Amino acid sequence: MSDPVTYRRAAPGSQPPLDSPGYGSTAKRHPKHALVRVPHTLTETSAPRFDPARYKPQADMSQVNGKGALGERIIVGGRITDEDGRPQRGVMVEVWQANASGRYHHPRDQHDAPLDPNFEGRARIFTDEDGRYSFVSIKPGAYPWRNHWNAWRPIHIHFGLHGAGFAQRMITQMYFPGDPLLELDPIFHATPDKAARERLVSKFDLDLTKPEWALGYRFDMVLRGREATPFEKA
Ligand SMILES: [Fe+2]
Protein backbone atom coordinates (compact mmCIF):
# COMPACT_ATOMS: atom_id res chain seq x y z
CA MET A 1 0.00 0.00 0.00
CA SER A 2 1.34 3.44 -0.89
CA ASP A 3 1.65 6.15 1.72
CA PRO A 4 -1.27 8.60 1.97
CA VAL A 5 -1.19 12.26 1.00
CA THR A 6 0.55 14.13 3.80
CA TYR A 7 -1.02 16.94 5.83
CA ARG A 8 0.09 20.45 5.03
CA ARG A 9 2.31 21.99 7.68
CA ALA A 10 0.86 24.70 9.90
CA ALA A 11 0.96 28.31 8.66
CA PRO A 12 3.68 30.45 10.28
CA GLY A 13 2.44 32.05 13.52
CA SER A 14 -0.64 29.86 13.74
CA GLN A 15 0.80 27.59 16.44
CA PRO A 16 2.59 28.58 19.66
CA PRO A 17 6.40 28.58 19.50
CA LEU A 18 8.39 26.11 21.60
CA ASP A 19 9.48 28.90 23.95
CA SER A 20 6.87 31.46 24.97
CA PRO A 21 8.69 33.84 27.38
CA GLY A 22 5.40 35.23 28.72
CA TYR A 23 4.38 31.72 29.74
CA GLY A 24 7.16 31.01 32.21
CA SER A 25 7.17 27.23 32.45
CA THR A 26 7.69 26.70 28.70
CA ALA A 27 11.38 27.59 29.24
CA LYS A 28 11.73 24.58 31.57
CA ARG A 29 10.42 22.00 29.17
CA HIS A 30 10.86 23.01 25.55
CA PRO A 31 13.39 21.08 23.46
CA LYS A 32 16.83 22.67 23.17
CA HIS A 33 17.62 21.11 19.82
CA ALA A 34 15.97 21.52 16.46
CA LEU A 35 13.04 19.15 16.01
CA VAL A 36 13.28 16.17 13.73
CA ARG A 37 10.67 16.31 10.98
CA VAL A 38 8.85 13.00 10.80
CA PRO A 39 7.24 12.28 7.42
CA HIS A 40 3.51 11.59 7.52
CA THR A 41 3.56 7.98 6.43
CA LEU A 42 0.77 5.44 6.80
CA THR A 43 1.94 4.82 10.38
CA GLU A 44 1.50 8.44 11.46
CA THR A 45 -1.79 8.99 9.63
CA SER A 46 -3.69 5.82 10.50
CA ALA A 47 -2.76 4.78 14.04
CA PRO A 48 -3.41 4.51 16.89
CA ARG A 49 -7.22 4.32 16.88
CA PHE A 50 -9.35 4.12 20.00
CA ASP A 51 -12.47 2.02 20.31
CA PRO A 52 -15.48 3.25 22.32
CA ALA A 53 -16.13 -0.35 23.35
CA ARG A 54 -12.90 -0.22 25.31
CA TYR A 55 -12.81 3.49 26.20
CA LYS A 56 -16.30 4.03 27.50
CA PRO A 57 -17.93 7.32 26.47
CA GLN A 58 -19.10 9.59 29.27
CA ALA A 59 -20.80 12.73 27.99
CA ASP A 60 -22.33 14.28 31.08
CA MET A 61 -20.11 16.08 33.60
CA SER A 62 -23.01 17.90 35.24
CA GLN A 63 -23.85 15.14 37.72
CA VAL A 64 -22.37 12.27 39.71
CA ASN A 65 -24.62 9.31 40.56
CA GLY A 66 -27.67 11.34 39.61
CA LYS A 67 -26.80 14.30 41.85
CA GLY A 68 -26.39 17.60 40.06
CA ALA A 69 -23.21 19.66 40.30
CA LEU A 70 -23.39 23.29 41.39
CA GLY A 71 -23.05 26.03 38.82
CA GLU A 72 -24.40 26.98 35.43
CA ARG A 73 -25.15 23.95 33.26
CA ILE A 74 -23.86 24.22 29.68
CA ILE A 75 -23.83 22.18 26.48
CA VAL A 76 -20.65 22.19 24.41
CA GLY A 77 -20.61 20.79 20.91
CA GLY A 78 -19.07 21.17 17.50
CA ARG A 79 -17.62 19.52 14.48
CA ILE A 80 -14.15 18.13 13.93
CA THR A 81 -12.78 18.24 10.40
CA ASP A 82 -9.48 18.05 8.60
CA GLU A 83 -8.08 21.02 6.72
CA ASP A 84 -10.22 20.26 3.68
CA GLY A 85 -13.43 20.31 5.71
CA ARG A 86 -13.87 16.56 5.72
CA PRO A 87 -15.56 15.25 8.88
CA GLN A 88 -13.29 13.26 11.18
CA ARG A 89 -15.21 10.22 12.39
CA GLY A 90 -14.51 8.25 15.54
CA VAL A 91 -12.20 10.88 17.02
CA MET A 92 -11.75 10.27 20.74
CA VAL A 93 -12.34 13.59 22.49
CA GLU A 94 -11.17 13.75 26.11
CA VAL A 95 -12.22 16.72 28.20
CA TRP A 96 -11.24 18.03 31.63
CA GLN A 97 -11.93 21.24 33.51
CA ALA A 98 -12.24 23.06 36.82
CA ASN A 99 -15.56 23.27 38.66
CA ALA A 100 -17.78 26.35 38.86
CA SER A 101 -15.59 27.73 41.64
CA GLY A 102 -12.39 27.39 39.63
CA ARG A 103 -10.97 24.31 41.32
CA TYR A 104 -9.92 20.98 39.83
CA HIS A 105 -10.92 17.65 41.32
CA HIS A 106 -7.27 16.81 41.83
CA PRO A 107 -5.09 16.59 44.96
CA ARG A 108 -2.48 18.97 43.53
CA ASP A 109 -5.01 21.76 43.15
CA GLN A 110 -4.96 23.60 46.47
CA HIS A 111 -6.70 26.78 45.32
CA ASP A 112 -8.78 28.24 48.14
CA ALA A 113 -12.14 27.49 46.51
CA PRO A 114 -14.70 24.78 47.33
CA LEU A 115 -14.71 21.33 45.79
CA ASP A 116 -18.03 19.95 44.61
CA PRO A 117 -18.70 16.27 45.43
CA ASN A 118 -20.98 16.12 42.40
CA PHE A 119 -18.43 17.39 39.91
CA GLU A 120 -15.40 15.43 38.77
CA GLY A 121 -14.67 17.46 35.67
CA ARG A 122 -13.81 14.83 33.08
CA ALA A 123 -15.57 13.41 30.04
CA ARG A 124 -14.84 11.30 26.99
CA ILE A 125 -16.82 11.27 23.76
CA PHE A 126 -16.37 10.07 20.18
CA THR A 127 -17.31 11.98 17.04
CA ASP A 128 -20.16 10.63 14.89
CA GLU A 129 -20.22 10.01 11.13
CA ASP A 130 -20.43 13.75 10.49
CA GLY A 131 -17.53 14.55 12.83
CA ARG A 132 -19.85 15.97 15.49
CA TYR A 133 -19.47 15.72 19.25
CA SER A 134 -21.25 17.20 22.26
CA PHE A 135 -21.24 16.95 26.02
CA VAL A 136 -22.96 18.49 29.02
CA SER A 137 -21.02 20.26 31.72
CA ILE A 138 -20.93 23.13 34.20
CA LYS A 139 -19.44 26.47 33.22
CA PRO A 140 -15.98 26.46 34.81
CA GLY A 141 -14.67 29.24 37.05
CA ALA A 142 -11.51 31.33 36.63
CA TYR A 143 -8.58 30.36 38.85
CA PRO A 144 -5.26 31.95 39.84
CA TRP A 145 -1.89 30.65 38.74
CA ARG A 146 1.61 31.74 39.63
CA ASN A 147 2.97 32.68 36.23
CA HIS A 148 3.18 36.36 37.22
CA TRP A 149 1.72 38.69 39.83
CA ASN A 150 -2.08 38.47 40.12
CA ALA A 151 -2.32 36.03 37.20
CA TRP A 152 -5.73 34.43 36.54
CA ARG A 153 -6.60 31.97 33.83
CA PRO A 154 -9.59 32.85 31.67
CA ILE A 155 -12.31 30.26 32.02
CA HIS A 156 -11.48 27.33 29.79
CA ILE A 157 -12.05 23.66 29.07
CA HIS A 158 -9.14 21.36 28.23
CA PHE A 159 -9.40 19.10 25.18
CA GLY A 160 -7.25 16.13 24.19
CA LEU A 161 -8.01 14.56 20.78
CA HIS A 162 -6.93 11.39 19.05
CA GLY A 163 -7.83 11.72 15.39
CA ALA A 164 -7.24 9.37 12.48
CA GLY A 165 -3.63 8.85 13.51
CA PHE A 166 -0.82 10.21 15.61
CA ALA A 167 -0.32 13.12 13.18
CA GLN A 168 -3.77 14.33 14.23
CA ARG A 169 -3.09 14.20 17.96
CA MET A 170 -4.01 17.53 19.54
CA ILE A 171 -4.18 19.05 23.01
CA THR A 172 -5.79 22.45 23.37
CA GLN A 173 -8.04 24.68 25.44
CA MET A 174 -11.45 26.10 24.59
CA TYR A 175 -12.29 29.59 25.85
CA PHE A 176 -15.58 31.47 26.28
CA PRO A 177 -16.61 34.59 24.34
CA GLY A 178 -16.36 37.93 26.08
CA ASP A 179 -14.03 36.83 28.87
CA PRO A 180 -12.04 39.91 30.03
CA LEU A 181 -9.13 37.70 31.13
CA LEU A 182 -8.40 36.56 27.57
CA GLU A 183 -6.45 39.70 26.70
CA LEU A 184 -4.19 39.15 29.72
CA ASP A 185 -3.52 35.44 29.31
CA PRO A 186 -0.03 34.35 28.17
CA ILE A 187 -1.22 30.85 27.22
CA PHE A 188 -3.93 32.24 24.92
CA HIS A 189 -1.44 34.75 23.51
CA ALA A 190 1.27 32.14 22.96
CA THR A 191 -0.28 31.71 19.50
CA PRO A 192 1.04 34.79 17.65
CA ASP A 193 -1.52 34.95 14.84
CA LYS A 194 -4.74 36.65 15.95
CA ALA A 195 -7.03 34.79 13.57
CA ALA A 196 -5.58 31.44 14.67
CA ARG A 197 -5.89 32.44 18.34
CA GLU A 198 -9.53 33.41 17.90
CA ARG A 199 -10.24 29.86 16.74
CA LEU A 200 -9.81 28.86 20.39
CA VAL A 201 -12.79 30.95 21.52
CA SER A 202 -16.11 29.12 21.44
CA LYS A 203 -19.27 30.82 20.19
CA PHE A 204 -22.57 31.10 21.99
CA ASP A 205 -25.01 29.05 19.90
CA LEU A 206 -28.77 29.37 20.24
CA ASP A 207 -29.29 26.20 18.19
CA LEU A 208 -27.25 24.20 20.70
CA THR A 209 -29.04 25.91 23.59
CA LYS A 210 -31.79 23.78 25.11
CA PRO A 211 -34.87 25.79 26.18
CA GLU A 212 -35.35 26.04 29.94
CA TRP A 213 -32.29 23.88 30.52
CA ALA A 214 -28.81 25.04 29.38
CA LEU A 215 -26.91 27.47 27.17
CA GLY A 216 -24.97 26.01 24.25
CA TYR A 217 -21.44 26.83 23.11
CA ARG A 218 -20.05 25.75 19.78
CA PHE A 219 -16.41 24.80 19.40
CA ASP A 220 -15.30 23.43 16.05
CA MET A 221 -11.81 22.04 15.65
CA VAL A 222 -9.58 21.42 12.65
CA LEU A 223 -6.98 18.70 12.94
CA ARG A 224 -3.80 19.48 11.05
CA GLY A 225 -3.09 21.73 8.10
CA ARG A 226 -3.10 25.45 7.37
CA GLU A 227 -6.34 26.08 9.28
CA ALA A 228 -5.51 23.82 12.21
CA THR A 229 -6.74 24.68 15.67
CA PRO A 230 -3.72 25.86 17.70
CA PHE A 231 -2.23 23.61 20.34
CA GLU A 232 -2.43 25.05 23.86
CA LYS A 233 1.35 25.24 23.83
CA ALA A 234 4.23 23.71 22.01
FE1 LIG B 1 -6.85 24.52 33.30
mmCIF file of C-alpha atoms in Angstrom, residues 10-215:
data_model
loop_
_atom_site.group_PDB
_atom_site.id
_atom_site.type_symbol
_atom_site.label_atom_id
_atom_site.label_comp_id
_atom_site.label_asym_id
_atom_site.label_seq_id
_atom_site.Cartn_x
_atom_site.Cartn_y
_atom_site.Cartn_z
ATOM 1 C CA ALA A 10 0.857 24.699 9.903
ATOM 2 C CA ALA A 11 0.960 28.309 8.658
ATOM 3 C CA PRO A 12 3.683 30.452 10.279
ATOM 4 C CA GLY A 13 2.441 32.051 13.522
ATOM 5 C CA SER A 14 -0.645 29.861 13.739
ATOM 6 C CA GLN A 15 0.800 27.588 16.436
ATOM 7 C CA PRO A 16 2.589 28.579 19.655
ATOM 8 C CA PRO A 17 6.402 28.583 19.496
ATOM 9 C CA LEU A 18 8.389 26.111 21.599
ATOM 10 C CA ASP A 19 9.478 28.900 23.948
ATOM 11 C CA SER A 20 6.868 31.461 24.968
ATOM 12 C CA PRO A 21 8.688 33.835 27.382
ATOM 13 C CA GLY A 22 5.402 35.235 28.725
ATOM 14 C CA TYR A 23 4.383 31.720 29.735
ATOM 15 C CA GLY A 24 7.159 31.008 32.214
ATOM 16 C CA SER A 25 7.170 27.231 32.449
ATOM 17 C CA THR A 26 7.688 26.697 28.703
ATOM 18 C CA ALA A 27 11.381 27.586 29.238
ATOM 19 C CA LYS A 28 11.733 24.581 31.570
ATOM 20 C CA ARG A 29 10.420 22.000 29.168
ATOM 21 C CA HIS A 30 10.858 23.014 25.551
ATOM 22 C CA PRO A 31 13.388 21.080 23.457
ATOM 23 C CA LYS A 32 16.829 22.670 23.165
ATOM 24 C CA HIS A 33 17.620 21.107 19.818
ATOM 25 C CA ALA A 34 15.969 21.515 16.460
ATOM 26 C CA LEU A 35 13.038 19.155 16.013
ATOM 27 C CA VAL A 36 13.277 16.166 13.725
ATOM 28 C CA ARG A 37 10.667 16.306 10.979
ATOM 29 C CA VAL A 38 8.852 13.003 10.795
ATOM 30 C CA PRO A 39 7.241 12.283 7.422
ATOM 31 C CA HIS A 40 3.508 11.594 7.525
ATOM 32 C CA THR A 41 3.559 7.984 6.427
ATOM 33 C CA LEU A 42 0.770 5.440 6.804
ATOM 34 C CA THR A 43 1.939 4.816 10.379
ATOM 35 C CA GLU A 44 1.504 8.444 11.462
ATOM 36 C CA THR A 45 -1.791 8.991 9.634
ATOM 37 C CA SER A 46 -3.686 5.823 10.504
ATOM 38 C CA ALA A 47 -2.760 4.778 14.044
ATOM 39 C CA PRO A 48 -3.414 4.507 16.886
ATOM 40 C CA ARG A 49 -7.216 4.317 16.876
ATOM 41 C CA PHE A 50 -9.347 4.124 19.999
ATOM 42 C CA ASP A 51 -12.470 2.016 20.308
ATOM 43 C CA PRO A 52 -15.481 3.253 22.323
ATOM 44 C CA ALA A 53 -16.131 -0.350 23.350
ATOM 45 C CA ARG A 54 -12.904 -0.215 25.310
ATOM 46 C CA TYR A 55 -12.815 3.493 26.203
ATOM 47 C CA LYS A 56 -16.301 4.029 27.499
ATOM 48 C CA PRO A 57 -17.928 7.324 26.474
ATOM 49 C CA GLN A 58 -19.105 9.592 29.274
ATOM 50 C CA ALA A 59 -20.796 12.732 27.986
ATOM 51 C CA ASP A 60 -22.330 14.283 31.081
ATOM 52 C CA MET A 61 -20.113 16.075 33.595
ATOM 53 C CA SER A 62 -23.013 17.897 35.242
ATOM 54 C CA GLN A 63 -23.848 15.140 37.722
ATOM 55 C CA VAL A 64 -22.371 12.275 39.708
ATOM 56 C CA ASN A 65 -24.621 9.308 40.556
ATOM 57 C CA GLY A 66 -27.667 11.344 39.614
ATOM 58 C CA LYS A 67 -26.796 14.296 41.853
ATOM 59 C CA GLY A 68 -26.387 17.601 40.061
ATOM 60 C CA ALA A 69 -23.215 19.657 40.297
ATOM 61 C CA LEU A 70 -23.387 23.289 41.392
ATOM 62 C CA GLY A 71 -23.053 26.032 38.817
ATOM 63 C CA GLU A 72 -24.399 26.979 35.427
ATOM 64 C CA ARG A 73 -25.153 23.945 33.257
ATOM 65 C CA ILE A 74 -23.862 24.224 29.681
ATOM 66 C CA ILE A 75 -23.835 22.180 26.484
ATOM 67 C CA VAL A 76 -20.649 22.191 24.413
ATOM 68 C CA GLY A 77 -20.607 20.791 20.907
ATOM 69 C CA GLY A 78 -19.070 21.169 17.504
ATOM 70 C CA ARG A 79 -17.622 19.517 14.476
ATOM 71 C CA ILE A 80 -14.150 18.135 13.930
ATOM 72 C CA THR A 81 -12.776 18.244 10.403
ATOM 73 C CA ASP A 82 -9.476 18.053 8.596
ATOM 74 C CA GLU A 83 -8.077 21.023 6.725
ATOM 75 C CA ASP A 84 -10.222 20.257 3.679
ATOM 76 C CA GLY A 85 -13.430 20.309 5.714
ATOM 77 C CA ARG A 86 -13.872 16.557 5.715
ATOM 78 C CA PRO A 87 -15.556 15.251 8.883
ATOM 79 C CA GLN A 88 -13.287 13.259 11.184
ATOM 80 C CA ARG A 89 -15.206 10.218 12.390
ATOM 81 C CA GLY A 90 -14.512 8.249 15.542
ATOM 82 C CA VAL A 91 -12.197 10.875 17.018
ATOM 83 C CA MET A 92 -11.747 10.268 20.739
ATOM 84 C CA VAL A 93 -12.337 13.586 22.491
ATOM 85 C CA GLU A 94 -11.169 13.752 26.107
ATOM 86 C CA VAL A 95 -12.218 16.716 28.198
ATOM 87 C CA TRP A 96 -11.239 18.029 31.629
ATOM 88 C CA GLN A 97 -11.933 21.244 33.505
ATOM 89 C CA ALA A 98 -12.236 23.056 36.824
ATOM 90 C CA ASN A 99 -15.560 23.269 38.656
ATOM 91 C CA ALA A 100 -17.782 26.349 38.857
ATOM 92 C CA SER A 101 -15.586 27.726 41.641
ATOM 93 C CA GLY A 102 -12.393 27.387 39.628
ATOM 94 C CA ARG A 103 -10.971 24.308 41.318
ATOM 95 C CA TYR A 104 -9.923 20.977 39.831
ATOM 96 C CA HIS A 105 -10.925 17.653 41.324
ATOM 97 C CA HIS A 106 -7.268 16.814 41.827
ATOM 98 C CA PRO A 107 -5.087 16.594 44.956
ATOM 99 C CA ARG A 108 -2.478 18.972 43.529
ATOM 100 C CA ASP A 109 -5.010 21.762 43.153
ATOM 101 C CA GLN A 110 -4.957 23.596 46.475
ATOM 102 C CA HIS A 111 -6.698 26.776 45.323
ATOM 103 C CA ASP A 112 -8.783 28.240 48.141
ATOM 104 C CA ALA A 113 -12.145 27.495 46.512
ATOM 105 C CA PRO A 114 -14.701 24.781 47.334
ATOM 106 C CA LEU A 115 -14.706 21.332 45.790
ATOM 107 C CA ASP A 116 -18.027 19.953 44.612
ATOM 108 C CA PRO A 117 -18.704 16.273 45.434
ATOM 109 C CA ASN A 118 -20.984 16.116 42.399
ATOM 110 C CA PHE A 119 -18.434 17.388 39.911
ATOM 111 C CA GLU A 120 -15.401 15.427 38.773
ATOM 112 C CA GLY A 121 -14.668 17.456 35.671
ATOM 113 C CA ARG A 122 -13.807 14.834 33.083
ATOM 114 C CA ALA A 123 -15.568 13.411 30.038
ATOM 115 C CA ARG A 124 -14.843 11.295 26.988
ATOM 116 C CA ILE A 125 -16.818 11.266 23.763
ATOM 117 C CA PHE A 126 -16.365 10.073 20.182
ATOM 118 C CA THR A 127 -17.312 11.978 17.036
ATOM 119 C CA ASP A 128 -20.158 10.627 14.892
ATOM 120 C CA GLU A 129 -20.216 10.006 11.132
ATOM 121 C CA ASP A 130 -20.433 13.746 10.486
ATOM 122 C CA GLY A 131 -17.529 14.551 12.828
ATOM 123 C CA ARG A 132 -19.847 15.967 15.495
ATOM 124 C CA TYR A 133 -19.466 15.719 19.248
ATOM 125 C CA SER A 134 -21.245 17.199 22.255
ATOM 126 C CA PHE A 135 -21.244 16.948 26.016
ATOM 127 C CA VAL A 136 -22.961 18.491 29.019
ATOM 128 C CA SER A 137 -21.017 20.265 31.719
ATOM 129 C CA ILE A 138 -20.932 23.130 34.203
ATOM 130 C CA LYS A 139 -19.442 26.473 33.217
ATOM 131 C CA PRO A 140 -15.976 26.462 34.808
ATOM 132 C CA GLY A 141 -14.673 29.242 37.054
ATOM 133 C CA ALA A 142 -11.509 31.330 36.632
ATOM 134 C CA TYR A 143 -8.576 30.362 38.850
ATOM 135 C CA PRO A 144 -5.265 31.952 39.838
ATOM 136 C CA TRP A 145 -1.894 30.646 38.744
ATOM 137 C CA ARG A 146 1.609 31.745 39.631
ATOM 138 C CA ASN A 147 2.970 32.681 36.231
ATOM 139 C CA HIS A 148 3.181 36.363 37.217
ATOM 140 C CA TRP A 149 1.720 38.692 39.829
ATOM 141 C CA ASN A 150 -2.079 38.471 40.116
ATOM 142 C CA ALA A 151 -2.318 36.029 37.203
ATOM 143 C CA TRP A 152 -5.727 34.434 36.544
ATOM 144 C CA ARG A 153 -6.598 31.971 33.825
ATOM 145 C CA PRO A 154 -9.587 32.851 31.665
ATOM 146 C CA ILE A 155 -12.314 30.259 32.015
ATOM 147 C CA HIS A 156 -11.483 27.329 29.791
ATOM 148 C CA ILE A 157 -12.054 23.661 29.069
ATOM 149 C CA HIS A 158 -9.139 21.357 28.230
ATOM 150 C CA PHE A 159 -9.398 19.098 25.184
ATOM 151 C CA GLY A 160 -7.254 16.130 24.186
ATOM 152 C CA LEU A 161 -8.006 14.563 20.784
ATOM 153 C CA HIS A 162 -6.930 11.390 19.055
ATOM 154 C CA GLY A 163 -7.827 11.719 15.386
ATOM 155 C CA ALA A 164 -7.237 9.372 12.484
ATOM 156 C CA GLY A 165 -3.627 8.845 13.508
ATOM 157 C CA PHE A 166 -0.822 10.214 15.611
ATOM 158 C CA ALA A 167 -0.319 13.120 13.176
ATOM 159 C CA GLN A 168 -3.771 14.326 14.233
ATOM 160 C CA ARG A 169 -3.089 14.199 17.959
ATOM 161 C CA MET A 170 -4.012 17.529 19.540
ATOM 162 C CA ILE A 171 -4.181 19.050 23.013
ATOM 163 C CA THR A 172 -5.789 22.449 23.366
ATOM 164 C CA GLN A 173 -8.041 24.682 25.442
ATOM 165 C CA MET A 174 -11.446 26.105 24.591
ATOM 166 C CA TYR A 175 -12.294 29.594 25.851
ATOM 167 C CA PHE A 176 -15.576 31.467 26.276
ATOM 168 C CA PRO A 177 -16.609 34.586 24.343
ATOM 169 C CA GLY A 178 -16.364 37.931 26.078
ATOM 170 C CA ASP A 179 -14.025 36.832 28.872
ATOM 171 C CA PRO A 180 -12.038 39.914 30.027
ATOM 172 C CA LEU A 181 -9.134 37.699 31.132
ATOM 173 C CA LEU A 182 -8.404 36.561 27.569
ATOM 174 C CA GLU A 183 -6.449 39.702 26.703
ATOM 175 C CA LEU A 184 -4.188 39.149 29.720
ATOM 176 C CA ASP A 185 -3.518 35.442 29.313
ATOM 177 C CA PRO A 186 -0.028 34.345 28.172
ATOM 178 C CA ILE A 187 -1.224 30.855 27.219
ATOM 179 C CA PHE A 188 -3.930 32.236 24.918
ATOM 180 C CA HIS A 189 -1.439 34.749 23.510
ATOM 181 C CA ALA A 190 1.268 32.138 22.962
ATOM 182 C CA THR A 191 -0.279 31.715 19.497
ATOM 183 C CA PRO A 192 1.041 34.793 17.649
ATOM 184 C CA ASP A 193 -1.519 34.947 14.845
ATOM 185 C CA LYS A 194 -4.743 36.650 15.954
ATOM 186 C CA ALA A 195 -7.027 34.792 13.568
ATOM 187 C CA ALA A 196 -5.580 31.444 14.673
ATOM 188 C CA ARG A 197 -5.886 32.443 18.340
ATOM 189 C CA GLU A 198 -9.526 33.411 17.898
ATOM 190 C CA ARG A 199 -10.242 29.864 16.738
ATOM 191 C CA LEU A 200 -9.806 28.856 20.393
ATOM 192 C CA VAL A 201 -12.790 30.947 21.518
ATOM 193 C CA SER A 202 -16.115 29.118 21.439
ATOM 194 C CA LYS A 203 -19.268 30.820 20.194
ATOM 195 C CA PHE A 204 -22.566 31.097 21.990
ATOM 196 C CA ASP A 205 -25.007 29.050 19.896
ATOM 197 C CA LEU A 206 -28.770 29.373 20.236
ATOM 198 C CA ASP A 207 -29.292 26.199 18.189
ATOM 199 C CA LEU A 208 -27.251 24.205 20.700
ATOM 200 C CA THR A 209 -29.044 25.906 23.587
ATOM 201 C CA LYS A 210 -31.793 23.781 25.111
ATOM 202 C CA PRO A 211 -34.869 25.791 26.180
ATOM 203 C CA GLU A 212 -35.351 26.037 29.938
ATOM 204 C CA TRP A 213 -32.286 23.876 30.522
ATOM 205 C CA ALA A 214 -28.814 25.039 29.379
ATOM 206 C CA LEU A 215 -26.906 27.472 27.169
#
